[in-house]
Tab-separated table of N, CA and C in Angstrom:
chain	number	residue	atom	x	y	z
A	976	MET	N	0.805	-1.142	-0.077
A	976	MET	CA	-0.092	-0.023	-0.021
A	976	MET	C	0.886	1.260	-0.035
A	977	GLU	N	1.911	1.208	0.873
A	977	GLU	CA	2.793	2.297	0.882
A	977	GLU	C	3.508	2.540	-0.536
A	978	TYR	N	3.725	1.402	-1.171
A	978	TYR	CA	4.347	1.530	-2.489
A	978	TYR	C	3.400	2.286	-3.407
A	979	LEU	N	2.105	2.031	-3.391
A	979	LEU	CA	1.157	2.606	-4.344
A	979	LEU	C	1.061	4.175	-3.998
A	980	LEU	N	1.082	4.542	-2.666
A	980	LEU	CA	0.984	5.875	-2.283
A	980	LEU	C	2.257	6.522	-2.747
A	981	SER	N	3.332	5.945	-2.642
A	981	SER	CA	4.563	6.605	-2.955
A	981	SER	C	4.822	6.795	-4.482
A	982	GLN	N	4.107	5.938	-5.350
A	982	GLN	CA	4.191	5.901	-6.741
A	982	GLN	C	3.150	7.022	-7.316
A	983	ALA	N	2.078	7.177	-6.736
A	983	ALA	CA	0.937	8.046	-7.191
A	983	ALA	C	1.245	9.413	-6.838
A	984	PRO	N	1.181	10.365	-7.726
A	984	PRO	CA	1.335	11.811	-7.334
A	984	PRO	C	0.273	12.307	-6.443
A	985	LEU	N	0.620	13.104	-5.508
A	985	LEU	CA	-0.383	13.615	-4.452
A	985	LEU	C	-1.435	14.518	-5.140
A	986	PRO	N	-1.218	15.308	-6.129
A	986	PRO	CA	-2.259	16.135	-6.771
A	986	PRO	C	-3.306	15.204	-7.484
A	987	LEU	N	-2.877	14.136	-8.037
A	987	LEU	CA	-3.853	13.179	-8.707
A	987	LEU	C	-4.720	12.558	-7.686
A	988	LEU	N	-4.194	12.199	-6.580
A	988	LEU	CA	-5.017	11.569	-5.451
A	988	LEU	C	-5.984	12.556	-4.891
A	989	LEU	N	-5.586	13.848	-4.650
A	989	LEU	CA	-6.466	14.876	-4.227
A	989	LEU	C	-7.587	15.169	-5.136
A	990	LEU	N	-7.165	15.115	-6.454
A	990	LEU	CA	-8.245	15.373	-7.505
A	990	LEU	C	-9.302	14.262	-7.516
A	991	GLY	N	-8.928	12.966	-7.399
A	991	GLY	CA	-9.832	11.835	-7.237
A	991	GLY	C	-10.756	11.900	-6.112
A	992	VAL	N	-10.114	12.353	-4.954
A	992	VAL	CA	-10.924	12.424	-3.729
A	992	VAL	C	-11.943	13.574	-3.877
A	993	LEU	N	-11.557	14.709	-4.468
A	993	LEU	CA	-12.475	15.780	-4.749
A	993	LEU	C	-13.560	15.490	-5.594
A	994	VAL	N	-13.254	14.766	-6.727
A	994	VAL	CA	-14.438	14.283	-7.685
A	994	VAL	C	-15.331	13.369	-6.928
A	995	LEU	N	-14.843	12.429	-6.076
A	995	LEU	CA	-15.681	11.473	-5.370
A	995	LEU	C	-16.530	12.369	-4.344
A	996	PHE	N	-16.027	13.361	-3.705
A	996	PHE	CA	-16.670	14.119	-2.796
A	996	PHE	C	-17.792	14.867	-3.450
A	997	VAL	N	-17.568	15.506	-4.688
A	997	VAL	CA	-18.616	16.162	-5.438
A	997	VAL	C	-19.721	15.259	-5.885
A	998	ILE	N	-19.409	14.001	-6.253
A	998	ILE	CA	-20.421	13.126	-6.635
A	998	ILE	C	-21.276	12.700	-5.435
A	999	LEU	N	-20.637	12.488	-4.325
A	999	LEU	CA	-21.385	12.135	-3.068
A	999	LEU	C	-22.277	13.294	-2.639
A	1000	LEU	N	-21.764	14.588	-2.804
A	1000	LEU	CA	-22.574	15.708	-2.464
A	1000	LEU	C	-23.714	15.854	-3.334
A	1001	PHE	N	-23.579	15.667	-4.650
A	1001	PHE	CA	-24.691	15.693	-5.537
A	1001	PHE	C	-25.707	14.649	-5.087
A	1002	PHE	N	-25.395	13.399	-4.868
A	1002	PHE	CA	-26.363	12.327	-4.392
A	1002	PHE	C	-27.093	12.725	-3.077
A	1003	MET	N	-26.294	13.398	-2.190
A	1003	MET	CA	-26.841	13.759	-0.933
A	1003	MET	C	-27.922	14.883	-1.092
A	1004	ILE	N	-27.668	15.830	-2.003
A	1004	ILE	CA	-28.666	16.849	-2.318
A	1004	ILE	C	-29.919	16.313	-2.942
A	1005	MET	N	-29.672	15.317	-3.891
A	1005	MET	CA	-30.884	14.655	-4.561
A	1005	MET	C	-31.736	13.981	-3.508
A	1006	GLN	N	-31.107	13.271	-2.555
A	1006	GLN	CA	-31.845	12.548	-1.597
A	1006	GLN	C	-32.592	13.528	-0.523
A	1007	SER	N	-31.932	14.676	-0.372
A	1007	SER	CA	-32.573	15.602	0.565
A	1007	SER	C	-33.800	16.307	-0.141
A	1008	VAL	N	-33.703	16.489	-1.426
A	1008	VAL	CA	-34.995	16.989	-2.222
A	1008	VAL	C	-36.071	15.922	-2.117
A	1009	ARG	N	-35.679	14.691	-2.357
A	1009	ARG	CA	-36.701	13.564	-2.385
A	1009	ARG	C	-37.422	13.502	-1.019
A	1010	ILE	N	-36.584	13.536	-0.063
A	1010	ILE	CA	-37.095	13.471	1.408
A	1010	ILE	C	-37.974	14.632	1.736
A	1011	SER	N	-37.661	15.877	1.271
A	1011	SER	CA	-38.566	16.994	1.511
A	1011	SER	C	-39.835	16.873	0.803
A	1012	ARG	N	-39.886	16.352	-0.443
A	1012	ARG	CA	-41.117	16.045	-1.150
A	1012	ARG	C	-41.946	15.076	-0.450
A	1013	LEU	N	-41.279	13.987	0.051
A	1013	LEU	CA	-41.997	12.973	0.753
A	1013	LEU	C	-42.617	13.615	1.993
A	1014	ARG	N	-41.864	14.406	2.682
A	1014	ARG	CA	-42.392	15.067	3.911
A	1014	ARG	C	-43.584	15.886	3.664
A	1015	ARG	N	-43.528	16.716	2.605
A	1015	ARG	CA	-44.717	17.507	2.244
A	1015	ARG	C	-45.857	16.606	1.858
A	1016	SER	N	-45.716	15.550	1.215
A	1016	SER	CA	-46.876	14.621	0.884
A	1016	SER	C	-47.365	14.044	2.178
A	1017	MET	N	-46.552	13.643	3.001
A	1017	MET	CA	-47.005	13.062	4.318
A	1017	MET	C	-47.791	14.082	5.138
A	1018	ASN	N	-47.256	15.346	5.194
A	1018	ASN	CA	-47.951	16.323	5.908
A	1018	ASN	C	-49.343	16.641	5.334
A	1019	ARG	N	-49.421	16.619	3.986
A	1019	ARG	CA	-50.764	16.809	3.301
A	1019	ARG	C	-51.726	15.674	3.626
A	1020	LEU	N	-51.155	14.450	3.661
A	1020	LEU	CA	-51.982	13.347	3.901
A	1020	LEU	C	-52.386	13.326	5.306
A	1021	LEU	N	-51.639	13.685	6.269
A	1021	LEU	CA	-51.928	13.678	7.690
A	1021	LEU	C	-52.567	15.016	8.184
A	1022	ALA	N	-52.784	15.904	7.277
A	1022	ALA	CA	-53.375	17.284	7.681
A	1022	ALA	C	-54.704	17.046	8.397
A	1023	GLY	N	-54.989	17.687	9.546
A	1023	GLY	CA	-56.244	17.523	10.182
A	1023	GLY	C	-56.315	16.405	11.094
A	1024	THR	N	-55.353	15.566	11.096
A	1024	THR	CA	-55.470	14.242	11.886
A	1024	THR	C	-54.333	14.339	13.074
A	1025	ASN	N	-53.665	15.376	13.110
A	1025	ASN	CA	-52.589	15.530	14.073
A	1025	ASN	C	-51.538	14.400	14.004
A	1026	GLY	N	-51.716	13.625	12.797
A	1026	GLY	CA	-50.673	12.519	12.712
A	1026	GLY	C	-50.978	11.306	13.540
A	1027	SER	N	-52.014	11.392	14.368
A	1027	SER	CA	-52.225	10.334	15.356
A	1027	SER	C	-52.995	9.157	14.758
A	1028	ASN	N	-54.035	9.403	13.965
A	1028	ASN	CA	-54.853	8.319	13.460
A	1028	ASN	C	-55.152	8.510	11.967
A	1029	LEU	N	-54.474	7.885	11.115
A	1029	LEU	CA	-54.672	8.088	9.720
A	1029	LEU	C	-55.990	7.456	9.248
A	1030	GLU	N	-56.356	6.360	9.813
A	1030	GLU	CA	-57.648	5.674	9.475
A	1030	GLU	C	-58.865	6.609	9.786
A	1031	GLU	N	-58.714	7.281	10.903
A	1031	GLU	CA	-59.893	8.233	11.260
A	1031	GLU	C	-59.910	9.380	10.290
A	1032	GLY	N	-58.830	9.825	9.844
A	1032	GLY	CA	-58.787	10.890	8.808
A	1032	GLY	C	-59.369	10.483	7.495
A	1033	LEU	N	-59.004	9.225	7.060
A	1033	LEU	CA	-59.603	8.676	5.879
A	1033	LEU	C	-61.089	8.454	5.934
A	1034	HIS	N	-61.554	8.057	7.078
A	1034	HIS	CA	-63.056	7.950	7.353
A	1034	HIS	C	-63.723	9.279	7.162
A	1035	ARG	N	-63.198	10.400	7.736
A	1035	ARG	CA	-63.700	11.622	7.669
A	1035	ARG	C	-63.813	12.086	6.186
A	1036	MET	N	-62.696	11.877	5.503
A	1036	MET	CA	-62.717	12.255	4.027
A	1036	MET	C	-63.716	11.430	3.203
A	1037	LEU	N	-63.919	10.134	3.541
A	1037	LEU	CA	-64.947	9.354	2.842
A	1037	LEU	C	-66.336	9.893	3.168
A	1038	ASN	N	-66.535	10.281	4.372
A	1038	ASN	CA	-67.824	10.814	4.775
A	1038	ASN	C	-68.098	12.178	4.060
A	1039	SER	N	-67.032	12.933	3.893
A	1039	SER	CA	-67.170	14.189	3.202
A	1039	SER	C	-67.506	13.905	1.770
A	1040	LEU	N	-66.726	12.942	1.173
A	1040	LEU	CA	-67.087	12.613	-0.279
A	1040	LEU	C	-68.537	12.094	-0.391
A	1041	ASP	N	-69.041	11.286	0.567
A	1041	ASP	CA	-70.425	10.844	0.444
A	1041	ASP	C	-71.403	12.129	0.545
A	1042	GLU	N	-71.122	13.108	1.364
A	1042	GLU	CA	-71.933	14.282	1.509
A	1042	GLU	C	-71.842	15.098	0.167
A	1043	VAL	N	-70.773	15.196	-0.380
A	1043	VAL	CA	-70.635	15.852	-1.716
A	1043	VAL	C	-71.387	15.191	-2.806
A	1044	LYS	N	-71.340	13.787	-2.822
A	1044	LYS	CA	-72.059	13.108	-3.862
A	1044	LYS	C	-73.600	13.296	-3.607
A	1045	LYS	N	-73.965	13.288	-2.396
A	1045	LYS	CA	-75.461	13.507	-2.086
A	1045	LYS	C	-75.847	14.925	-2.590
A	1046	LEU	N	-75.063	15.886	-2.291
A	1046	LEU	CA	-75.332	17.266	-2.695
A	1046	LEU	C	-75.444	17.296	-4.318
A	1047	GLN	N	-74.413	16.702	-4.850
A	1047	GLN	CA	-74.357	16.740	-6.350
A	1047	GLN	C	-75.728	16.024	-6.909
A	1048	SER	N	-76.056	14.922	-6.238
A	1048	SER	CA	-77.303	14.287	-6.728
A	1048	SER	C	-78.499	15.170	-6.539
A	1049	ASP	N	-78.665	15.842	-5.459
A	1049	ASP	CA	-79.748	16.718	-5.198
A	1049	ASP	C	-79.739	17.918	-6.276
A	1050	GLN	N	-78.533	18.417	-6.573
A	1050	GLN	CA	-78.373	19.522	-7.633
A	1050	GLN	C	-78.791	18.977	-8.940
A	1051	GLN	N	-78.357	17.784	-9.212
A	1051	GLN	CA	-78.810	17.193	-10.579
A	1051	GLN	C	-80.268	17.074	-10.705
A	1052	PHE	N	-80.839	16.614	-9.666
A	1052	PHE	CA	-82.411	16.447	-9.508
A	1052	PHE	C	-83.073	17.815	-9.770
A	1053	THR	N	-82.504	18.833	-9.134
A	1053	THR	CA	-83.055	20.230	-9.352
A	1053	THR	C	-82.903	20.680	-10.761
A	1054	ILE	N	-81.705	20.404	-11.282
A	1054	ILE	CA	-81.461	20.867	-12.697
A	1054	ILE	C	-82.344	20.149	-13.698
A	1055	ASN	N	-82.672	18.912	-13.470
A	1055	ASN	CA	-83.577	18.089	-14.322
A	1055	ASN	C	-84.982	18.668	-14.238
A	1056	ARG	N	-85.435	18.926	-13.060
A	1056	ARG	CA	-86.736	19.505	-12.784
A	1056	ARG	C	-86.851	20.906	-13.428
A	1057	LEU	N	-85.865	21.733	-13.319
A	1057	LEU	CA	-85.881	23.026	-13.976
A	1057	LEU	C	-85.894	22.894	-15.431
A	1058	SER	N	-85.150	21.989	-15.977
A	1058	SER	CA	-85.152	21.747	-17.448
A	1058	SER	C	-86.444	21.376	-17.906
A	1059	GLN	N	-87.205	20.576	-17.206
A	1059	GLN	CA	-88.599	20.186	-17.641
A	1059	GLN	C	-89.431	21.359	-17.523
A	1060	ARG	N	-89.273	22.206	-16.555
A	1060	ARG	CA	-90.113	23.385	-16.437
A	1060	ARG	C	-89.900	24.369	-17.554
A	1061	ILE	N	-88.546	24.520	-17.921
A	1061	ILE	CA	-88.179	25.449	-18.955
A	1061	ILE	C	-88.824	25.008	-20.306
A	1062	ALA	N	-88.731	23.684	-20.543
A	1062	ALA	CA	-89.289	23.156	-21.728
A	1062	ALA	C	-90.801	23.457	-21.894
A	1063	SER	N	-91.519	23.564	-20.808
A	1063	SER	CA	-92.979	23.860	-20.817
A	1063	SER	C	-93.326	25.394	-20.860
A	1064	GLN	N	-92.302	26.158	-20.809
A	1064	GLN	CA	-92.486	27.656	-20.854
A	1064	GLN	C	-92.721	28.078	-22.222
A	1065	CYS	N	-93.556	29.130	-22.388
A	1065	CYS	CA	-93.752	29.608	-23.731
A	1065	CYS	C	-92.642	30.591	-24.074
A	1066	SER	N	-91.609	30.079	-24.564
A	1066	SER	CA	-90.348	30.859	-24.902
A	1066	SER	C	-90.199	31.178	-26.352
A	1067	ASN	N	-91.104	30.684	-27.228
A	1067	ASN	CA	-90.955	31.020	-28.641
A	1067	ASN	C	-92.035	32.014	-28.971
A	1068	VAL	N	-91.712	33.244	-29.176
A	1068	VAL	CA	-92.585	34.301	-29.399
A	1068	VAL	C	-92.269	34.979	-30.725
A	1069	ALA	N	-93.331	35.282	-31.571
A	1069	ALA	CA	-93.107	36.014	-32.791
A	1069	ALA	C	-94.345	36.863	-33.075
A	1070	ILE	N	-94.118	38.025	-33.642
A	1070	ILE	CA	-95.178	38.911	-34.057
A	1070	ILE	C	-95.150	39.281	-35.470
A	1071	VAL	N	-96.280	39.400	-36.071
A	1071	VAL	CA	-96.375	39.728	-37.524
A	1071	VAL	C	-97.405	41.015	-37.537
A	1072	ARG	N	-96.832	42.107	-37.974
A	1072	ARG	CA	-97.635	43.297	-38.108
A	1072	ARG	C	-98.152	43.420	-39.522
A	1073	TYR	N	-99.277	43.973	-39.715
A	1073	TYR	CA	-99.850	44.102	-41.149
A	1073	TYR	C	-101.053	45.126	-41.082
A	1074	ASN	N	-101.367	45.551	-42.265
A	1074	ASN	CA	-102.404	46.506	-42.522
A	1074	ASN	C	-103.643	45.673	-42.911
A	1075	ALA	N	-104.608	45.543	-41.952
A	1075	ALA	CA	-105.764	44.693	-42.227
A	1075	ALA	C	-106.799	45.299	-43.238
A	1076	PHE	N	-106.887	46.639	-43.209
A	1076	PHE	CA	-107.808	47.283	-44.155
A	1076	PHE	C	-106.984	48.389	-44.887
A	1077	GLN	N	-107.391	48.521	-46.104
A	1077	GLN	CA	-106.743	49.507	-46.993
A	1077	GLN	C	-106.847	50.951	-46.566
A	1078	GLU	N	-108.021	51.299	-45.940
A	1078	GLU	CA	-108.246	52.616	-45.661
A	1078	GLU	C	-107.496	53.153	-44.339
A	1079	THR	N	-106.947	52.253	-43.600
A	1079	THR	CA	-106.036	52.690	-42.589
A	1079	THR	C	-104.666	52.825	-43.039
A	1080	GLY	N	-103.953	53.842	-42.588
A	1080	GLY	CA	-102.661	54.102	-43.147
A	1080	GLY	C	-101.416	53.457	-42.630
A	1081	SER	N	-101.539	52.538	-41.673
A	1081	SER	CA	-100.361	51.890	-41.165
A	1081	SER	C	-100.613	50.508	-40.734
A	1082	ASP	N	-99.459	49.765	-40.327
A	1082	ASP	CA	-99.517	48.440	-39.933
A	1082	ASP	C	-99.879	48.359	-38.449
A	1083	LEU	N	-101.205	48.663	-38.186
A	1083	LEU	CA	-101.643	48.598	-36.737
A	1083	LEU	C	-102.284	47.373	-36.303
A	1084	SER	N	-102.495	46.448	-37.285
A	1084	SER	CA	-103.082	45.120	-36.813
A	1084	SER	C	-101.797	44.289	-36.674
A	1085	PHE	N	-102.042	43.207	-35.788
A	1085	PHE	CA	-100.908	42.329	-35.545
A	1085	PHE	C	-101.445	40.871	-35.141
A	1086	SER	N	-100.561	39.939	-35.267
A	1086	SER	CA	-100.778	38.552	-34.796
A	1086	SER	C	-99.539	38.173	-33.984
A	1087	ILE	N	-99.729	37.766	-32.873
A	1087	ILE	CA	-98.515	37.279	-32.006
A	1087	ILE	C	-98.749	35.850	-31.660
A	1088	ALA	N	-97.768	35.096	-31.842
A	1088	ALA	CA	-97.748	33.598	-31.457
A	1088	ALA	C	-96.876	33.429	-30.276
A	1089	ILE	N	-97.403	32.767	-29.207
A	1089	ILE	CA	-96.652	32.520	-28.024
A	1089	ILE	C	-96.764	30.931	-27.816
A	1090	ILE	N	-95.536	30.293	-28.019
A	1090	ILE	CA	-95.583	28.776	-28.038
A	1090	ILE	C	-94.427	28.224	-27.306
A	1091	ASP	N	-94.763	27.000	-26.668
A	1091	ASP	CA	-93.685	26.303	-25.941
A	1091	ASP	C	-92.962	25.360	-26.810
A	1092	ASP	N	-92.014	24.581	-26.300
A	1092	ASP	CA	-91.267	23.701	-27.072
A	1092	ASP	C	-92.010	22.446	-27.640
A	1093	ALA	N	-93.246	22.261	-27.072
A	1093	ALA	CA	-94.089	21.123	-27.440
A	1093	ALA	C	-95.050	21.722	-28.488
A	1094	LYS	N	-94.900	22.952	-28.957
A	1094	LYS	CA	-95.812	23.550	-29.902
A	1094	LYS	C	-97.169	23.777	-29.397
A	1095	ASN	N	-97.292	23.970	-28.111
A	1095	ASN	CA	-98.546	24.315	-27.529
A	1095	ASN	C	-98.486	25.789	-27.135
A	1096	GLY	N	-99.645	26.457	-27.175
A	1096	GLY	CA	-99.576	27.946	-26.790
A	1096	GLY	C	-100.843	28.589	-27.344
A	1097	VAL	N	-100.675	29.778	-27.762
A	1097	VAL	CA	-101.807	30.639	-28.160
A	1097	VAL	C	-101.315	31.628	-29.254
A	1098	VAL	N	-102.219	31.945	-30.133
A	1098	VAL	CA	-101.952	32.992	-31.125
A	1098	VAL	C	-102.930	34.100	-30.904
A	1099	ILE	N	-102.570	35.257	-30.649
A	1099	ILE	CA	-103.429	36.419	-30.442
A	1099	ILE	C	-103.404	37.436	-31.660
A	1100	THR	N	-104.565	37.742	-32.082
A	1100	THR	CA	-104.696	38.657	-33.220
A	1100	THR	C	-105.417	39.996	-32.861
A	1101	SER	N	-104.956	41.047	-33.221
A	1101	SER	CA	-105.650	42.299	-33.080
A	1101	SER	C	-105.889	42.910	-34.435
A	1102	ILE	N	-107.060	43.114	-34.732
A	1102	ILE	CA	-107.417	43.740	-36.072
A	1102	ILE	C	-107.897	45.185	-35.820
A	1103	PHE	N	-107.100	46.158	-36.258
A	1103	PHE	CA	-107.435	47.543	-36.094
A	1103	PHE	C	-108.182	48.065	-37.262
A	1104	GLY	N	-109.324	48.643	-37.010
A	1104	GLY	CA	-110.165	49.397	-38.028
A	1104	GLY	C	-110.408	50.797	-37.633
A	1105	ARG	N	-110.817	51.546	-38.528
A	1105	ARG	CA	-111.129	53.026	-38.343
A	1105	ARG	C	-112.217	53.146	-37.284
A	1106	GLU	N	-113.239	52.332	-37.327
A	1106	GLU	CA	-114.425	52.433	-36.459
A	1106	GLU	C	-114.292	51.560	-35.201
A	1107	GLU	N	-113.576	50.515	-35.289
A	1107	GLU	CA	-113.513	49.494	-34.179
A	1107	GLU	C	-112.161	48.673	-34.216
A	1108	SER	N	-111.813	48.071	-33.197
A	1108	SER	CA	-110.698	47.065	-33.092
A	1108	SER	C	-111.203	45.891	-32.444
A	1109	ARG	N	-110.711	44.679	-32.982
A	1109	ARG	CA	-111.096	43.468	-32.424
A	1109	ARG	C	-109.857	42.601	-32.050
A	1110	VAL	N	-110.002	41.775	-30.943
A	1110	VAL	CA	-108.940	40.961	-30.552
A	1110	VAL	C	-109.407	39.570	-30.486
A	1111	TYR	N	-108.623	38.613	-31.053
A	1111	TYR	CA	-109.004	37.208	-31.081
A	1111	TYR	C	-107.825	36.395	-30.480
A	1112	ALA	N	-108.081	35.377	-29.706
A	1112	ALA	CA	-107.146	34.437	-29.055
A	1112	ALA	C	-107.511	33.040	-29.611
A	1113	LYS	N	-106.574	32.323	-30.071
A	1113	LYS	CA	-106.830	30.905	-30.605
A	1113	LYS	C	-105.776	30.091	-29.973
A	1114	PRO	N	-106.271	28.959	-29.240
A	1114	PRO	CA	-105.324	28.097	-28.638
A	1114	PRO	C	-104.630	27.134	-29.705
A	1115	LEU	N	-103.338	26.741	-29.310
A	1115	LEU	CA	-102.589	25.908	-30.191
A	1115	LEU	C	-102.271	24.632	-29.461
A	1116	ARG	N	-102.372	23.474	-30.133
A	1116	ARG	CA	-101.829	22.125	-29.620
A	1116	ARG	C	-101.084	21.561	-30.716
A	1117	GLY	N	-99.834	21.261	-30.508
A	1117	GLY	CA	-98.975	20.656	-31.451
A	1117	GLY	C	-98.782	21.542	-32.657
A	1118	GLY	N	-98.811	22.810	-32.560
A	1118	GLY	CA	-98.720	23.778	-33.673
A	1118	GLY	C	-99.912	23.966	-34.483
A	1119	GLU	N	-100.981	23.363	-34.136
A	1119	GLU	CA	-102.265	23.404	-34.888
A	1119	GLU	C	-103.349	24.092	-33.961
A	1120	SER	N	-104.267	24.637	-34.662
A	1120	SER	CA	-105.460	25.188	-33.870
A	1120	SER	C	-106.715	24.534	-34.369
A	1121	GLU	N	-107.700	24.399	-33.484
A	1121	GLU	CA	-108.996	23.818	-33.883
A	1121	GLU	C	-109.843	24.842	-34.563
A	1122	TYR	N	-109.389	26.100	-34.553
A	1122	TYR	CA	-110.022	27.243	-35.248
A	1122	TYR	C	-109.237	27.623	-36.556
A	1123	ALA	N	-109.973	28.275	-37.435
A	1123	ALA	CA	-109.362	28.587	-38.808
A	1123	ALA	C	-108.374	29.699	-38.478
A	1124	LEU	N	-107.220	29.547	-39.145
A	1124	LEU	CA	-106.098	30.476	-38.924
A	1124	LEU	C	-105.934	31.427	-40.173
A	1125	SER	N	-105.776	32.754	-39.971
A	1125	SER	CA	-105.437	33.531	-41.081
A	1125	SER	C	-104.021	33.393	-41.545
A	1126	GLU	N	-103.657	33.952	-42.747
A	1126	GLU	CA	-102.376	33.867	-43.184
A	1126	GLU	C	-101.404	34.506	-42.226
A	1127	GLU	N	-101.751	35.656	-41.656
A	1127	GLU	CA	-100.868	36.310	-40.735
A	1127	GLU	C	-100.588	35.473	-39.520
A	1128	GLU	N	-101.655	34.852	-38.963
A	1128	GLU	CA	-101.480	33.996	-37.881
A	1128	GLU	C	-100.636	32.876	-38.156
A	1129	GLU	N	-100.760	32.189	-39.232
A	1129	GLU	CA	-99.948	31.072	-39.648
A	1129	GLU	C	-98.428	31.590	-39.804
A	1130	ALA	N	-98.245	32.826	-40.306
A	1130	ALA	CA	-96.954	33.329	-40.460
A	1130	ALA	C	-96.337	33.536	-39.071
A	1131	ALA	N	-97.046	34.057	-38.152
A	1131	ALA	CA	-96.591	34.299	-36.764
A	1131	ALA	C	-96.181	32.926	-36.086
A	1132	ILE	N	-97.003	31.893	-36.259
A	1132	ILE	CA	-96.694	30.628	-35.771
A	1132	ILE	C	-95.446	30.037	-36.373
A	1133	ARG	N	-95.315	30.139	-37.725
A	1133	ARG	CA	-94.085	29.670	-38.393
A	1133	ARG	C	-92.813	30.340	-37.863
A	1134	LYS	N	-92.998	31.673	-37.735
A	1134	LYS	CA	-91.853	32.561	-37.229
A	1134	LYS	C	-91.490	32.184	-35.866
A	1135	ALA	N	-92.460	31.866	-35.033
A	1135	ALA	CA	-92.125	31.445	-33.539
A	1135	ALA	C	-91.521	30.173	-33.524
A	1136	LEU	N	-92.038	29.197	-34.334
A	1136	LEU	CA	-91.427	27.843	-34.360
A	1136	LEU	C	-89.996	27.873	-34.914
A	1137	ASN	N	-89.758	28.760	-35.762
A	1137	ASN	CA	-88.372	28.909	-36.366
A	1137	ASN	C	-87.469	29.560	-35.437
A	1138	SER	N	-88.023	30.204	-34.350
A	1138	SER	CA	-87.084	31.040	-33.410
A	1138	SER	C	-86.683	30.009	-32.291
A	1139	GLN	N	-87.027	28.809	-32.303
A	1139	GLN	CA	-86.631	27.825	-31.336
A	1139	GLN	C	-85.165	27.598	-31.376
A	1140	ILE	N	-84.580	27.432	-30.220
A	1140	ILE	CA	-83.125	27.193	-30.141
A	1140	ILE	C	-82.769	25.895	-30.829
A	1141	GLY	N	-81.852	25.925	-31.711
A	1141	GLY	CA	-81.454	24.726	-32.513
A	1141	GLY	C	-82.189	24.525	-33.712
A	1142	ALA	N	-83.164	25.416	-33.980
A	1142	ALA	CA	-83.961	25.271	-35.275
A	1142	ALA	C	-83.343	26.031	-36.366
């Protein structure tokens, strides 16, 4: 051994020891980073349990998850109910204005259609004349009426049905 030490130059030995020291220092820093990440994960996992009972903490989290699922289920039920109510609302509205009589000078007569998504609703017509005005209401079922419809009323119904979302 003494023979090897006497044959090897001292600077070369110091350089080898220095390289070995740097490599070991690098591995030590890497392990320190890994340990700190692991410690953070453990702290997050044990948060709120004081580290004493992990099983109790997991049960609390599962109970919270069950509560969230129930709340989500209740909200989905409410959304479905509101969707059904919205579909039955008369949200498709159109108006057609026209001049019913030539002696009146403006489009003072009108037909307005108010229809829901099932094509049920009403069409209201107001005919304006110089001497009198009349208002008619005709119910709609499936986009049709049991009463005779004028051209303007049919145009208002078509216009309302074409105003549906997605149409």
